[in-house]
GROMACS .gro file of C-alpha atoms in nm:
model
  334
    1MET     CA    1  -3.268   8.867  -7.069
    2LYS     CA    2  -3.094   8.658  -7.310
    3THR     CA    3  -2.830   8.649  -7.034
    4MET     CA    4  -3.058   8.509  -6.783
    5PHE     CA    5  -3.165   8.229  -6.987
    6ARG     CA    6  -2.852   8.131  -7.046
    7ILE     CA    7  -2.748   8.147  -6.658
    8LEU     CA    8  -3.076   7.944  -6.512
    9PRO     CA    9  -3.000   7.590  -6.682
   10ALA     CA   10  -2.669   7.591  -6.528
   11VAL     CA   11  -2.814   7.685  -6.197
   12LEU     CA   12  -3.089   7.427  -6.189
   13CYS     CA   13  -2.845   7.148  -6.312
   14ALA     CA   14  -2.624   7.277  -5.960
   15VAL     CA   15  -2.939   7.246  -5.777
   16LEU     CA   16  -3.016   6.911  -5.897
   17PHE     CA   17  -2.639   6.772  -5.824
   18LEU     CA   18  -2.673   6.904  -5.466
   19LEU     CA   19  -3.001   6.697  -5.408
   20SER     CA   20  -2.860   6.408  -5.540
   21ALA     CA   21  -2.544   6.429  -5.327
   22ALA     CA   22  -2.749   6.458  -5.003
   23SER     CA   23  -2.970   6.163  -5.085
   24CYS     CA   24  -2.664   5.942  -5.122
   25GLY     CA   25  -2.530   6.063  -4.817
   26ARG     CA   26  -2.792   5.924  -4.611
   27GLU     CA   27  -2.786   5.586  -4.744
   28THR     CA   28  -2.420   5.542  -4.716
   29PRO     CA   29  -2.276   5.612  -4.339
   30ALA     CA   30  -1.909   5.703  -4.308
   31LEU     CA   31  -1.728   5.427  -4.181
   32THR     CA   32  -1.547   5.550  -3.817
   33THR     CA   33  -1.392   5.217  -3.721
   34ALA     CA   34  -1.206   4.930  -3.877
   35PRO     CA   35  -1.382   4.609  -3.855
   36ALA     CA   36  -1.235   4.385  -3.534
   37LEU     CA   37  -1.063   4.060  -3.647
   38PRO     CA   38  -1.009   3.740  -3.451
   39PHE     CA   39  -0.625   3.701  -3.326
   40ILE     CA   40  -0.408   3.421  -3.199
   41GLY     CA   41  -0.344   3.440  -2.784
   42PRO     CA   42  -0.016   3.390  -2.603
   43GLU     CA   43  -0.109   2.994  -2.576
   44GLY     CA   44  -0.187   2.959  -2.916
   45SER     CA   45  -0.577   2.930  -2.865
   46PHE     CA   46  -0.837   3.120  -3.066
   47THR     CA   47  -0.935   3.472  -2.894
   48GLU     CA   48  -1.193   3.681  -2.984
   49PRO     CA   49  -1.193   4.058  -2.859
   50SER     CA   50  -1.426   4.114  -2.598
   51THR     CA   51  -1.593   4.404  -2.776
   52GLN     CA   52  -1.682   4.158  -3.077
   53LYS     CA   53  -2.052   4.080  -3.007
   54GLU     CA   54  -2.101   3.828  -3.294
   55SER     CA   55  -1.838   3.564  -3.379
   56THR     CA   56  -1.685   3.566  -3.684
   57PRO     CA   57  -1.649   3.233  -3.890
   58GLN     CA   58  -1.307   3.089  -3.855
   59THR     CA   59  -1.113   2.970  -4.151
   60ALA     CA   60  -1.014   2.626  -4.206
   61SER     CA   61  -0.628   2.685  -4.136
   62GLN     CA   62  -0.753   2.852  -3.846
   63THR     CA   63  -0.991   2.549  -3.715
   64ALA     CA   64  -0.687   2.293  -3.794
   65SER     CA   65  -0.440   2.520  -3.578
   66GLN     CA   66  -0.694   2.548  -3.292
   67PRO     CA   67  -0.643   2.293  -3.001
   68SER     CA   68  -0.919   2.203  -2.799
   69SER     CA   69  -0.990   2.343  -2.455
   70GLN     CA   70  -0.952   1.969  -2.349
   71ALA     CA   71  -0.637   1.956  -2.442
   72GLU     CA   72  -0.516   2.300  -2.285
   73THR     CA   73  -0.633   2.148  -1.935
   74ALA     CA   74  -0.568   1.793  -1.959
   75GLU     CA   75  -0.217   1.630  -1.841
   76PRO     CA   76   0.022   1.484  -2.096
   77ARG     CA   77  -0.106   1.171  -2.245
   78THR     CA   78   0.077   0.829  -2.234
   79THR     CA   79   0.061   0.606  -2.520
   80GLN     CA   80  -0.011   0.230  -2.466
   81ALA     CA   81   0.331   0.170  -2.564
   82GLN     CA   82   0.463   0.342  -2.279
   83THR     CA   83   0.228   0.245  -2.021
   84ALA     CA   84   0.305  -0.135  -2.112
   85GLU     CA   85   0.689  -0.018  -2.079
   86SER     CA   86   0.619   0.123  -1.738
   87SER     CA   87   0.445  -0.154  -1.609
   88ALA     CA   88   0.670  -0.418  -1.717
   89GLU     CA   89   0.956  -0.194  -1.548
   90GLU     CA   90   0.739  -0.167  -1.212
   91THR     CA   91   0.674  -0.573  -1.236
   92SER     CA   92   1.046  -0.648  -1.266
   93ALA     CA   93   1.149  -0.397  -1.010
   94GLU     CA   94   0.898  -0.520  -0.776
   95GLU     CA   95   0.880  -0.892  -0.787
   96PRO     CA   96   1.053  -1.195  -1.013
   97SER     CA   97   0.925  -1.278  -1.315
   98SER     CA   98   0.735  -1.610  -1.350
   99GLN     CA   99   1.052  -1.770  -1.547
  100GLU     CA  100   1.259  -1.691  -1.240
  101SER     CA  101   1.040  -1.795  -0.977
  102ALA     CA  102   0.924  -2.141  -1.125
  103PRO     CA  103   1.036  -2.424  -0.989
  104ASP     CA  104   1.351  -2.650  -1.187
  105TRP     CA  105   1.143  -2.979  -1.257
  106SER     CA  106   1.390  -3.069  -1.526
  107LEU     CA  107   1.508  -3.443  -1.577
  108PRO     CA  108   1.865  -3.555  -1.611
  109ASP     CA  109   1.926  -3.831  -1.879
  110ASN     CA  110   1.917  -4.197  -1.774
  111VAL     CA  111   1.973  -4.178  -1.392
  112THR     CA  112   1.790  -4.393  -1.129
  113ASP     CA  113   1.624  -4.282  -0.795
  114PHE     CA  114   1.571  -3.913  -0.898
  115VAL     CA  115   1.361  -3.707  -0.660
  116THR     CA  116   1.197  -3.366  -0.725
  117GLU     CA  117   1.062  -3.245  -0.393
  118GLY     CA  118   0.706  -3.119  -0.329
  119THR     CA  119   0.508  -2.904  -0.092
  120ASN     CA  120   0.198  -3.089   0.012
  121GLY     CA  121   0.434  -3.394   0.254
  122TYR     CA  122   0.329  -3.669   0.030
  123VAL     CA  123   0.568  -3.911  -0.160
  124ILE     CA  124   0.471  -4.092  -0.462
  125VAL     CA  125   0.746  -4.281  -0.671
  126ILE     CA  126   0.676  -4.354  -1.001
  127ASP     CA  127   0.817  -4.675  -1.179
  128PRO     CA  128   0.796  -4.684  -1.577
  129GLY     CA  129   0.801  -5.057  -1.641
  130HIS     CA  130   1.117  -5.220  -1.806
  131GLN     CA  131   1.381  -5.050  -1.982
  132GLU     CA  132   1.569  -5.067  -2.345
  133LYS     CA  133   1.807  -5.364  -2.256
  134GLY     CA  134   1.681  -5.616  -2.034
  135ASN     CA  135   1.865  -5.815  -1.764
  136SER     CA  136   1.868  -6.187  -1.749
  137GLU     CA  137   2.051  -6.223  -1.421
  138GLN     CA  138   1.843  -6.400  -1.182
  139GLU     CA  139   1.711  -6.219  -0.825
  140PRO     CA  140   1.493  -6.391  -0.544
  141VAL     CA  141   1.083  -6.322  -0.610
  142GLY     CA  142   1.063  -6.210  -0.244
  143PRO     CA  143   1.267  -6.163   0.070
  144GLY     CA  144   1.400  -6.515   0.158
  145ALA     CA  145   1.290  -6.708  -0.110
  146THR     CA  146   1.456  -6.950  -0.320
  147GLU     CA  147   1.249  -6.922  -0.634
  148THR     CA  148   1.407  -6.651  -0.861
  149LYS     CA  149   1.328  -6.454  -1.160
  150ALA     CA  150   1.494  -6.252  -1.431
  151LYS     CA  151   1.614  -5.914  -1.272
  152VAL     CA  152   1.417  -5.708  -1.562
  153SER     CA  153   1.301  -5.751  -1.926
  154SER     CA  154   1.293  -5.489  -2.219
  155GLY     CA  155   0.898  -5.558  -2.211
  156THR     CA  156   0.675  -5.626  -2.513
  157ALA     CA  157   0.598  -5.416  -2.823
  158SER     CA  158   0.366  -5.284  -3.071
  159ARG     CA  159   0.265  -5.556  -3.294
  160PHE     CA  160   0.158  -5.276  -3.539
  161ASN     CA  161   0.432  -5.062  -3.581
  162ASN     CA  162   0.705  -5.191  -3.333
  163THR     CA  163   0.676  -4.935  -3.078
  164PRO     CA  164   0.851  -5.052  -2.759
  165GLU     CA  165   0.666  -5.076  -2.428
  166TYR     CA  166   0.931  -4.918  -2.218
  167LEU     CA  167   0.907  -4.602  -2.433
  168VAL     CA  168   0.538  -4.605  -2.390
  169ASN     CA  169   0.560  -4.665  -2.027
  170MET     CA  170   0.815  -4.346  -1.998
  171GLN     CA  171   0.588  -4.125  -2.206
  172VAL     CA  172   0.312  -4.167  -1.969
  173ALA     CA  173   0.520  -4.188  -1.644
  174LEU     CA  174   0.639  -3.851  -1.734
  175LYS     CA  175   0.287  -3.692  -1.794
  176LEU     CA  176   0.201  -3.847  -1.455
  177ARG     CA  177   0.536  -3.668  -1.292
  178GLN     CA  178   0.436  -3.345  -1.400
  179ILE     CA  179   0.054  -3.349  -1.290
  180LEU     CA  180   0.187  -3.467  -0.955
  181LEU     CA  181   0.415  -3.219  -0.925
  182ASP     CA  182   0.189  -2.965  -1.015
  183ARG     CA  183  -0.012  -3.056  -0.729
  184GLY     CA  184   0.231  -3.049  -0.517
  185TYR     CA  185   0.387  -3.385  -0.437
  186THR     CA  186   0.710  -3.520  -0.394
  187VAL     CA  187   0.805  -3.766  -0.709
  188ILE     CA  188   1.064  -3.996  -0.731
  189MET     CA  189   1.129  -4.156  -1.079
  190THR     CA  190   1.308  -4.508  -1.061
  191ARG     CA  191   1.440  -4.419  -1.406
  192THR     CA  192   1.465  -4.102  -1.606
  193GLY     CA  193   1.572  -4.279  -1.908
  194ASN     CA  194   1.552  -4.617  -2.100
  195LYS     CA  195   1.937  -4.651  -2.133
  196VAL     CA  196   1.958  -4.763  -1.744
  197ASN     CA  197   2.016  -5.092  -1.594
  198ILE     CA  198   1.789  -5.135  -1.269
  199SER     CA  199   1.621  -5.429  -1.147
  200ASN     CA  200   1.268  -5.507  -1.038
  201ILE     CA  201   1.394  -5.548  -0.661
  202GLU     CA  202   1.588  -5.244  -0.676
  203ARG     CA  203   1.279  -5.021  -0.810
  204ALA     CA  204   1.083  -5.173  -0.483
  205GLU     CA  205   1.371  -5.064  -0.266
  206ILE     CA  206   1.345  -4.712  -0.408
  207ALA     CA  207   1.009  -4.694  -0.291
  208ASN     CA  208   1.104  -4.863   0.041
  209ASN     CA  209   1.372  -4.632   0.106
  210ALA     CA  210   1.156  -4.335   0.060
  211ASN     CA  211   0.893  -4.451   0.268
  212ALA     CA  212   0.639  -4.369  -0.012
  213ASP     CA  213   0.291  -4.332   0.029
  214ALA     CA  214   0.225  -4.495  -0.313
  215PHE     CA  215   0.409  -4.669  -0.533
  216VAL     CA  216   0.281  -4.682  -0.894
  217ARG     CA  217   0.436  -4.921  -1.145
  218ILE     CA  218   0.350  -4.831  -1.520
  219HIS     CA  219   0.319  -5.099  -1.749
  220CYS     CA  220   0.133  -5.206  -2.117
  221ASN     CA  221  -0.015  -5.561  -2.170
  222GLY     CA  222   0.001  -5.840  -2.416
  223SER     CA  223  -0.223  -6.138  -2.513
  224ASP     CA  224  -0.195  -6.388  -2.791
  225ASN     CA  225  -0.567  -6.306  -2.841
  226ALA     CA  226  -0.558  -5.963  -3.055
  227SER     CA  227  -0.920  -5.906  -2.932
  228VAL     CA  228  -0.823  -5.863  -2.580
  229HIS     CA  229  -0.806  -5.541  -2.447
  230GLY     CA  230  -0.834  -5.291  -2.113
  231ILE     CA  231  -0.711  -5.166  -1.806
  232GLY     CA  232  -0.591  -5.352  -1.549
  233ILE     CA  233  -0.410  -5.364  -1.227
  234TYR     CA  234  -0.225  -5.596  -1.017
  235TYR     CA  235  -0.109  -5.627  -0.659
  236GLN     CA  236  -0.056  -5.894  -0.350
  237THR     CA  237  -0.270  -6.168  -0.231
  238PRO     CA  238  -0.382  -6.119   0.154
  239THR     CA  239  -0.188  -6.422   0.207
  240ASN     CA  240   0.084  -6.315   0.025
  241PRO     CA  241   0.409  -6.464   0.223
  242TYR     CA  242   0.639  -6.141   0.179
  243ASN     CA  243   0.414  -5.847   0.256
  244GLY     CA  244   0.022  -5.981   0.286
  245SER     CA  245  -0.052  -5.725   0.546
  246LEU     CA  246  -0.017  -5.448   0.266
  247HIS     CA  247  -0.319  -5.600   0.099
  248ASP     CA  248  -0.594  -5.380   0.194
  249GLU     CA  249  -0.379  -5.060   0.139
  250ALA     CA  250  -0.281  -5.172  -0.183
  251LYS     CA  251  -0.632  -5.282  -0.261
  252ALA     CA  252  -0.753  -4.943  -0.169
  253LEU     CA  253  -0.507  -4.738  -0.397
  254ASN     CA  254  -0.548  -4.935  -0.705
  255ALA     CA  255  -0.929  -4.948  -0.683
  256ALA     CA  256  -0.904  -4.566  -0.674
  257LEU     CA  257  -0.659  -4.575  -0.981
  258LEU     CA  258  -0.857  -4.818  -1.165
  259SER     CA  259  -1.180  -4.631  -1.130
  260HIS     CA  260  -1.061  -4.271  -1.216
  261MET     CA  261  -0.837  -4.439  -1.519
  262LEU     CA  262  -1.168  -4.578  -1.647
  263GLU     CA  263  -1.350  -4.267  -1.620
  264LYS     CA  264  -1.094  -4.068  -1.801
  265THR     CA  265  -1.048  -4.269  -2.084
  266GLY     CA  266  -1.401  -4.484  -2.116
  267ALA     CA  267  -1.177  -4.807  -2.154
  268ARG     CA  268  -1.292  -5.150  -2.068
  269SER     CA  269  -1.210  -5.267  -1.720
  270ASP     CA  270  -0.962  -5.565  -1.703
  271GLY     CA  271  -1.021  -5.536  -1.312
  272LEU     CA  272  -0.825  -5.554  -1.000
  273ILE     CA  273  -0.627  -5.875  -1.018
  274GLU     CA  274  -0.461  -6.052  -0.718
  275SER     CA  275  -0.137  -6.228  -0.797
  276ASP     CA  276   0.196  -6.298  -0.576
  277ALA     CA  277   0.402  -6.347  -0.918
  278TYR     CA  278   0.553  -6.012  -0.907
  279SER     CA  279   0.898  -5.977  -0.740
  280GLY     CA  280   0.858  -5.579  -0.777
  281ILE     CA  281   0.567  -5.598  -0.538
  282ASN     CA  282   0.687  -5.888  -0.339
  283TRP     CA  283   0.981  -5.689  -0.212
  284CYS     CA  284   0.755  -5.366  -0.136
  285LYS     CA  285   0.705  -5.223   0.196
  286VAL     CA  286   0.441  -4.995   0.091
  287PRO     CA  287   0.118  -4.985  -0.099
  288ALA     CA  288   0.201  -5.059  -0.466
  289GLY     CA  289   0.019  -5.144  -0.786
  290LEU     CA  290   0.130  -5.253  -1.117
  291VAL     CA  291  -0.117  -5.058  -1.376
  292GLU     CA  292  -0.137  -5.253  -1.696
  293MET     CA  293  -0.252  -4.951  -1.936
  294GLY     CA  294  -0.362  -5.147  -2.222
  295TYR     CA  295  -0.294  -5.408  -2.470
  296MET     CA  296  -0.048  -5.361  -2.727
  297THR     CA  297  -0.169  -5.658  -2.927
  298ASN     CA  298  -0.517  -5.502  -2.975
  299GLN     CA  299  -0.474  -5.268  -3.264
  300GLU     CA  300  -0.708  -5.025  -3.152
  301GLU     CA  301  -0.565  -4.972  -2.789
  302ASP     CA  302  -0.213  -4.985  -2.891
  303ALA     CA  303  -0.288  -4.682  -3.132
  304LEU     CA  304  -0.458  -4.521  -2.824
  305LEU     CA  305  -0.117  -4.625  -2.584
  306GLN     CA  306   0.078  -4.448  -2.829
  307ASP     CA  307  -0.135  -4.132  -2.860
  308THR     CA  308   0.000  -3.817  -2.667
  309ASP     CA  309  -0.393  -3.683  -2.543
  310TYR     CA  310  -0.485  -4.097  -2.463
  311GLN     CA  311  -0.164  -4.077  -2.265
  312GLN     CA  312  -0.255  -3.763  -2.108
  313LEU     CA  313  -0.603  -3.907  -1.977
  314LEU     CA  314  -0.427  -4.204  -1.856
  315ALA     CA  315  -0.189  -4.015  -1.642
  316LEU     CA  316  -0.482  -3.778  -1.533
  317GLY     CA  317  -0.672  -4.091  -1.423
  318MET     CA  318  -0.382  -4.209  -1.221
  319ALA     CA  319  -0.336  -3.874  -1.067
  320ASP     CA  320  -0.700  -3.832  -0.929
  321GLY     CA  321  -0.676  -4.202  -0.785
  322ILE     CA  322  -0.362  -4.118  -0.625
  323ASP     CA  323  -0.562  -3.821  -0.483
  324GLU     CA  324  -0.833  -4.002  -0.352
  325PHE     CA  325  -0.663  -4.257  -0.184
  326LEU     CA  326  -0.414  -4.008   0.012
  327SER     CA  327  -0.744  -3.773   0.101
  328THR     CA  328  -0.822  -3.990   0.416
  329ARG     CA  329  -0.455  -4.055   0.474
  330ALA     CA  330  -0.189  -3.853   0.658
  331PRO     CA  331   0.168  -3.828   0.498
  332LYS     CA  332   0.418  -4.051   0.599
  333ASN     CA  333   0.699  -3.813   0.532
  334PRO     CA  334   0.528  -3.450   0.673
   0.00000   0.00000   0.00000
């Protein structure tokens, strides 16, 4: 009996241990397979096993290394610099650059009767009045005339800073030349610099020999009265003994010039002035006008005449006047 009481506690302990072990087995199932892990596919993209039903969160390093599906299928991208370089190569291969195709409108220094060909069939002769050194030798005021005048003078000058007229005349003439060339005219310069010696008759003969559609003589005015200002244009009278038959054409040219110059600049009009005193007009066989752009003896107008922007307006006005005059006339030199 004593022996049984010693064995019974041991048996009870064994039974309790077995029951506890059975309960723990039901809550913790056996792990039969290893968990599925993501892996890297052959193109370097993130791939999941087909048996995995839920996505496994990606680590930061996996996300950074994962290219997008768009990147896999898109063609290789070209950078902006590569595109520009490719475009430039194609342009240079297919057509010449603008610099190569631009016409050569450069001027040589100090030559006379310089021609630059245009495309519209019209020929304009520009005469920047005067020159650096005058020539007091005499020449007839008109064909067959006994009256003579000095071949050419150096012109007037600013009363305020001594800028010579011949320089301002050239500055405006060059601007007018550029505008006319841009518009397709053939342009002839009686002089391309100030260090020349060309008389008023020789200037007229350049226009005559070219059979010019218009001859524009560019000058600045002067007066003893400092308050006088404005733009005026001189041409022959209808009774001029040398070329009076050109009066109507000259008047039409100069009316168009004056109108557009006043419109562009806002200057006062000094009017259309008929005179037979100018040998450079009397010798002309083509429509001509001597444009007095303003007075270098008037302080305000003198400052304008030396201003680059105002000079451009003067040139634009003359060019527009030439356009208007020739708009109803066929080219003489088609």
